[in-house]
XYZ file of C-alpha atoms in Angstrom:
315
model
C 0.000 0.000 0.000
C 0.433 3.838 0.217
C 3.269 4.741 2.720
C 0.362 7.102 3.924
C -1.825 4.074 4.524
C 1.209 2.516 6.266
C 2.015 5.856 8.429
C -1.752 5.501 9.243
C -1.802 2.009 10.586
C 1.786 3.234 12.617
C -0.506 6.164 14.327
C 1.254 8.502 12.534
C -0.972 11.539 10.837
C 0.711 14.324 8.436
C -1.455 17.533 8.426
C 0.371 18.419 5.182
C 1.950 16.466 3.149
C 4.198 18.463 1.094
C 5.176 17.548 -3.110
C 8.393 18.530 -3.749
C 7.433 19.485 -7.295
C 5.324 22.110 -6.407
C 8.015 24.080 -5.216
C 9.094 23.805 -8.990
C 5.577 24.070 -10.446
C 4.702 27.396 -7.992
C 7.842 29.074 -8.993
C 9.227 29.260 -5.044
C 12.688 27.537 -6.040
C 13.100 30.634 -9.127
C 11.937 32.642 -6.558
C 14.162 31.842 -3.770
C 17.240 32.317 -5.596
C 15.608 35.240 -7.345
C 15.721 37.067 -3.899
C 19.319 35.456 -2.765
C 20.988 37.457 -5.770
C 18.470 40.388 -5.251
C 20.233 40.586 -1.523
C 23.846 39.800 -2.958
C 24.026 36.463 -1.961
C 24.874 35.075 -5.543
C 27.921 34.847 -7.850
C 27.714 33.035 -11.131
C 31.109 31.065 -12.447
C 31.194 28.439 -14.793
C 27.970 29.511 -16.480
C 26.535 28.095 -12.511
C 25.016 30.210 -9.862
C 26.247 29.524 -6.464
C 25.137 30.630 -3.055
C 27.869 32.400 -0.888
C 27.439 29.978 1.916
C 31.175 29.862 3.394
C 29.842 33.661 4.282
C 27.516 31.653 6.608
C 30.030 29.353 8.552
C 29.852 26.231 5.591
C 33.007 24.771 4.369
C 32.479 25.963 0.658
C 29.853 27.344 -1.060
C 27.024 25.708 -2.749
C 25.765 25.022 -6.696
C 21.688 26.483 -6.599
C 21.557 26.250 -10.266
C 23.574 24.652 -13.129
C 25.336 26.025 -15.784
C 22.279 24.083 -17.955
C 19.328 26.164 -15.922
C 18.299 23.616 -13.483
C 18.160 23.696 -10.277
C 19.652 21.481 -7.599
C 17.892 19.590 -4.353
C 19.995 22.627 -2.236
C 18.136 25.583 -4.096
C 14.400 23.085 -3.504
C 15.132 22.992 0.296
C 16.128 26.656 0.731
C 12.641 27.154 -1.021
C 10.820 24.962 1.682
C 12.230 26.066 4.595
C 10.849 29.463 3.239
C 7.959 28.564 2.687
C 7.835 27.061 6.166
C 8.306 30.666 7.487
C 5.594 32.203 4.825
C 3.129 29.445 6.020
C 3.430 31.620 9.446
C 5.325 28.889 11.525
C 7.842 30.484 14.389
C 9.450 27.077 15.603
C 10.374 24.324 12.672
C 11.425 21.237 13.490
C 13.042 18.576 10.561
C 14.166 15.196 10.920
C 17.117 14.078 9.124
C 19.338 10.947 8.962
C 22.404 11.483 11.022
C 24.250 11.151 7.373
C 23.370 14.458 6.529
C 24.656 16.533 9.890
C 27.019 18.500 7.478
C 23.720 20.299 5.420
C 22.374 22.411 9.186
C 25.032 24.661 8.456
C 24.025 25.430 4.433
C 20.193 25.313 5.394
C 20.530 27.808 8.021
C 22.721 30.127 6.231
C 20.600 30.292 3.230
C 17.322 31.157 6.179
C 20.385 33.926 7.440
C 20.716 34.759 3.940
C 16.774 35.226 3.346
C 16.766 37.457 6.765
C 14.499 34.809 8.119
C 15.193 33.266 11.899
C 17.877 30.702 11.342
C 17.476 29.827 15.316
C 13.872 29.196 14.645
C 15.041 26.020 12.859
C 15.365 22.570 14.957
C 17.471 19.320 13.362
C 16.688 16.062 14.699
C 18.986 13.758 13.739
C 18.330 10.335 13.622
C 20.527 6.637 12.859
C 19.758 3.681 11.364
C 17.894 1.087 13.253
C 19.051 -2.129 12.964
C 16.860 -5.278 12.888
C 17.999 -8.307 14.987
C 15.880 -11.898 15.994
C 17.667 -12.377 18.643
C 21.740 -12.432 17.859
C 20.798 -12.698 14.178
C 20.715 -9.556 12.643
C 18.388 -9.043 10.013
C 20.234 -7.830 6.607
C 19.050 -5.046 4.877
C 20.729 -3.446 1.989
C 19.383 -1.008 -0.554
C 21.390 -1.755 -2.808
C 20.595 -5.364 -3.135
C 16.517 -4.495 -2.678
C 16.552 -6.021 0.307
C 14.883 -4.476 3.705
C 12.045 -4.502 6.154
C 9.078 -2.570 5.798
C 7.395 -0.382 8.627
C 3.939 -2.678 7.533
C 6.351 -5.661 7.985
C 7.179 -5.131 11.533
C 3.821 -3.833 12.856
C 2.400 -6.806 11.030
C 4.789 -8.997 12.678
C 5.323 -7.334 16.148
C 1.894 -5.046 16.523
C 1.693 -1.559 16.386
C 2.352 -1.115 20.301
C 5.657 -2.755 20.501
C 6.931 -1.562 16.957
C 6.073 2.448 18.543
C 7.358 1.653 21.724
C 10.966 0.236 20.650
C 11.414 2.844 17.804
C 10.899 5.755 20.762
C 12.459 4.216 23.934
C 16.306 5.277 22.303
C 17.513 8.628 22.055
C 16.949 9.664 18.715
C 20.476 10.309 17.844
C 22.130 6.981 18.981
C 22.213 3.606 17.365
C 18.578 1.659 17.787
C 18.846 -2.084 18.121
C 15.296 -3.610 17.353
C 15.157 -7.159 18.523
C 12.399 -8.502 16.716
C 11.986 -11.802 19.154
C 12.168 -9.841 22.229
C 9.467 -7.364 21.189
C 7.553 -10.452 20.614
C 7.331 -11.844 24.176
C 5.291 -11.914 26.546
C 7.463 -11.329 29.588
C 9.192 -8.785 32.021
C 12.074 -8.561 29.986
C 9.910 -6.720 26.956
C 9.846 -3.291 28.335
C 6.333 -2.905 26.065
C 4.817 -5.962 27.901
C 6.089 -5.007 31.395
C 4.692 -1.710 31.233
C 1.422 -2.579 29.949
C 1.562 -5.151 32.452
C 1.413 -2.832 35.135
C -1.830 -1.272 33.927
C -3.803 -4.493 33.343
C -2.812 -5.187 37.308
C -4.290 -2.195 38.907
C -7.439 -3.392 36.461
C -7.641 -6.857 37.647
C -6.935 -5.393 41.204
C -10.184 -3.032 40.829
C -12.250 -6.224 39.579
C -11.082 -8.153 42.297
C -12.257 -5.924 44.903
C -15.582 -5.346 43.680
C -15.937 -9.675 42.939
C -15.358 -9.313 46.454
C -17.807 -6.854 47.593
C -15.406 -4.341 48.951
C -16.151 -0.506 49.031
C -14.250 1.670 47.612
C -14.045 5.303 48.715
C -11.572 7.030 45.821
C -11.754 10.639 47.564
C -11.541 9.191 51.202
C -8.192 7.200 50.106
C -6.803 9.863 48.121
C -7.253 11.686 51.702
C -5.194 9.147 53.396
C -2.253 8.714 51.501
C -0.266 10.422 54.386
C -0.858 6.908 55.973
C 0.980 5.290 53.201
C 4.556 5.553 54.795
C 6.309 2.080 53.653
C 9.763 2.399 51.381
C 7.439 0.592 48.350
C 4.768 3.264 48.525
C 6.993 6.150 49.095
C 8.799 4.959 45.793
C 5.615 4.624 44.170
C 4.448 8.442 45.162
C 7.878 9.631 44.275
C 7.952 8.224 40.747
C 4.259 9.551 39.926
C 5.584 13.007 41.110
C 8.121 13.120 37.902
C 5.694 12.882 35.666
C 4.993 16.593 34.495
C 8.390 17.721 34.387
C 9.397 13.929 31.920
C 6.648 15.031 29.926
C 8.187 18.738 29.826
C 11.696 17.817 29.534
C 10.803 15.660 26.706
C 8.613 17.593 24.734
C 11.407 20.928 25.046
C 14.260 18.498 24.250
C 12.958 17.052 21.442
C 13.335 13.441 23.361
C 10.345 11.348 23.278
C 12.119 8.747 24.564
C 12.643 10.086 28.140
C 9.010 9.257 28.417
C 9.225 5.346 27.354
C 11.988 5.184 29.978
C 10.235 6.901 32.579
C 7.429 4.599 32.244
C 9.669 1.824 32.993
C 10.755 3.082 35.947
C 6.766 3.758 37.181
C 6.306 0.455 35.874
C 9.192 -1.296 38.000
C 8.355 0.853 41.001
C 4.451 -0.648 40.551
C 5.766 -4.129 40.060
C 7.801 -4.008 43.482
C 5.140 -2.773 45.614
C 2.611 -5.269 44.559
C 5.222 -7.823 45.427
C 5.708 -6.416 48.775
C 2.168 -5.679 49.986
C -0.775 -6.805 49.621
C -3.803 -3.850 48.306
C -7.074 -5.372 49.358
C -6.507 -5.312 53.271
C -9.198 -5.598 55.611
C -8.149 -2.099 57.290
C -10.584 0.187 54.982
C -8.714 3.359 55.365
C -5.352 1.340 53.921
C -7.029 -0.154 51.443
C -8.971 2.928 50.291
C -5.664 4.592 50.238
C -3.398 1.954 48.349
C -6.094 1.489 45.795
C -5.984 5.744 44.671
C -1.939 5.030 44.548
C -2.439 2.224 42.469
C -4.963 3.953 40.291
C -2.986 6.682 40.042
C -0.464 4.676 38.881
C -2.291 3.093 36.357
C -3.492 6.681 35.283
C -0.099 7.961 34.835
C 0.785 4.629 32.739
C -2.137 5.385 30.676
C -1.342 8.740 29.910
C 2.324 8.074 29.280
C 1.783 5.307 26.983
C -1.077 7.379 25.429
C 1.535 10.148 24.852
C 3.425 7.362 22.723
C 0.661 6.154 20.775
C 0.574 2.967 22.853
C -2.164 1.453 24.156
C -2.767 0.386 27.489
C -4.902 -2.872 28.301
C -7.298 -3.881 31.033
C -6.323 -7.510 30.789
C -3.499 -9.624 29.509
């Protein structure tokens, strides 16, 4: 299918999808360069115009157009990234393949160039992932046609895990995917162990109401104080990072601070229900280490909702 039809089974929506010939067809590109030479930014030599980009911190300047009138992919991007600015945006964020760290420099100078905001412009880089089942890795070459699909993996792993493992590394630093460990259902697949967690405050709500406890949500959120073991402290402490993960993530361009802080609520709920039982005959304790556990389970669930994963009742 469509890679949009792909993207759309991944969770992944484009407001805009953008043609790259319609910077040609609109005239932007002619128009770009157009206002580079109107603002002295252009010298011709060898019948070629080039864009005085070593004026802008690069190591050399660049070819815009060939001595045969067209137009190279430099002169197209300098058009986009204008046209990012004309379609009113004030923070613009690209994602590149860590191959192509050496073009920030030449992008932002031509946006210096234009007298547009150079700073405005964000560059995610990003490496290759590479595919292992276990120790075997999975080889993928180009070059011989052969590789593994987005559609392939989701189809294979599910959409959950396939999110999950592609955000839980820093963008920047080499992803391992391990195909057969996204595929099991145990604590050592961060996806499953997470999820995990949720589905046990669920089964922990059923329980109490199969056995005709009450449960008073505001009375136990009252008497949290109360909750004073090392296992519950933990618990209250990880819950309190929350906002501030979500902030440092979303400023730092680092979704995956939130897959690993998710982990750590995760192992923190894991631990506790180990070490004490919830549904104790004491009402007050119970009350109260049912609202941490639901707020646990809340926080998951808004985490893993951040991620585009989902987050079960059962398992």
């Amino acid at each position: 299918g469509d890679c949009r039809d792909d993207l759309h089974e991944f969770g992944v929506h484009f407001d805009k999808w953008f043609s790259e010939k319609s910077l040609f067809d609109t005239g932007l590109v002619e128009r770009a360069v157009a206002e580079l030479e109107k603002r002295g930014h252009i010298y011709v030599q060898d019948g070629a115009k080039w864009f005085r980009s070593t004026a802008f911190g690069d190591e050399k300047d660049r070819v815009v157009q060939r001595e045969n009138g067209l137009y190279t992919y430099f002169a197209s991007d300098i058009a986009y990234h204008a046209n990012k600015f004309e379609r009113g945006f004030t923070r613009i964020v690209d994602i590149w393949g860590a191959d192509h760290h050496g073009y920030i420099a030449r992008v932002k100078g031509a946006l210096q160039a234009l007298d547009l905001d150079a700073d405005a412009l964000d560059v995610a880089l990003v490496q290759f992932v590479s595919l292992f089942r276990g120790t075997e890795k999975v080889s993928m070459s180009t070059r011989a046609g052969s590789y593994v699909t987005l559609r392939d993996l989701i189809d294979e792993v599910g959409r959950d895990a396939t999110r999950y493992f592609l955000i839980s590394r820093k963008p920047d630093s080499q992803l391992v995917f391990d195909i057969d460990l996204a595929l099991k259902r145990s604590n050592e697949n961060p996806v499953y162990y997470i999820q995990y967690a949720h589905a046990r405050v669920a089964s922990v709500l059923r329980e109490m109401s199969e056995r005709g406890m009450a449960y008073d949500r505001a009375a136990g959120i009252a008497a949290l104080e109360k909750l004073d073991s090392e296992h519950e402290q933990a618990m209250m402490v990880a819950l309190s990072r929350f906002p501030e993960t979500v902030e440092s993530a979303a400023r730092n361009l680092e979704p995956h601070l939130v897959a690993v802080y998710l982990n750590d609520v995760a192992t923190a709920f894991h631990t506790w229900y180990h070490a004490q039982k919830f549904l104790v005959e004491d009402e007050t304790i119970r009350n109260a280490r049912v609202a941490l556990a639901e707020a646990a389970a809340q926080v998951i669930r808004n985490g893993l909702g951040l991620l585009g994963v989902s987050a079960p009742e059962s398992m």
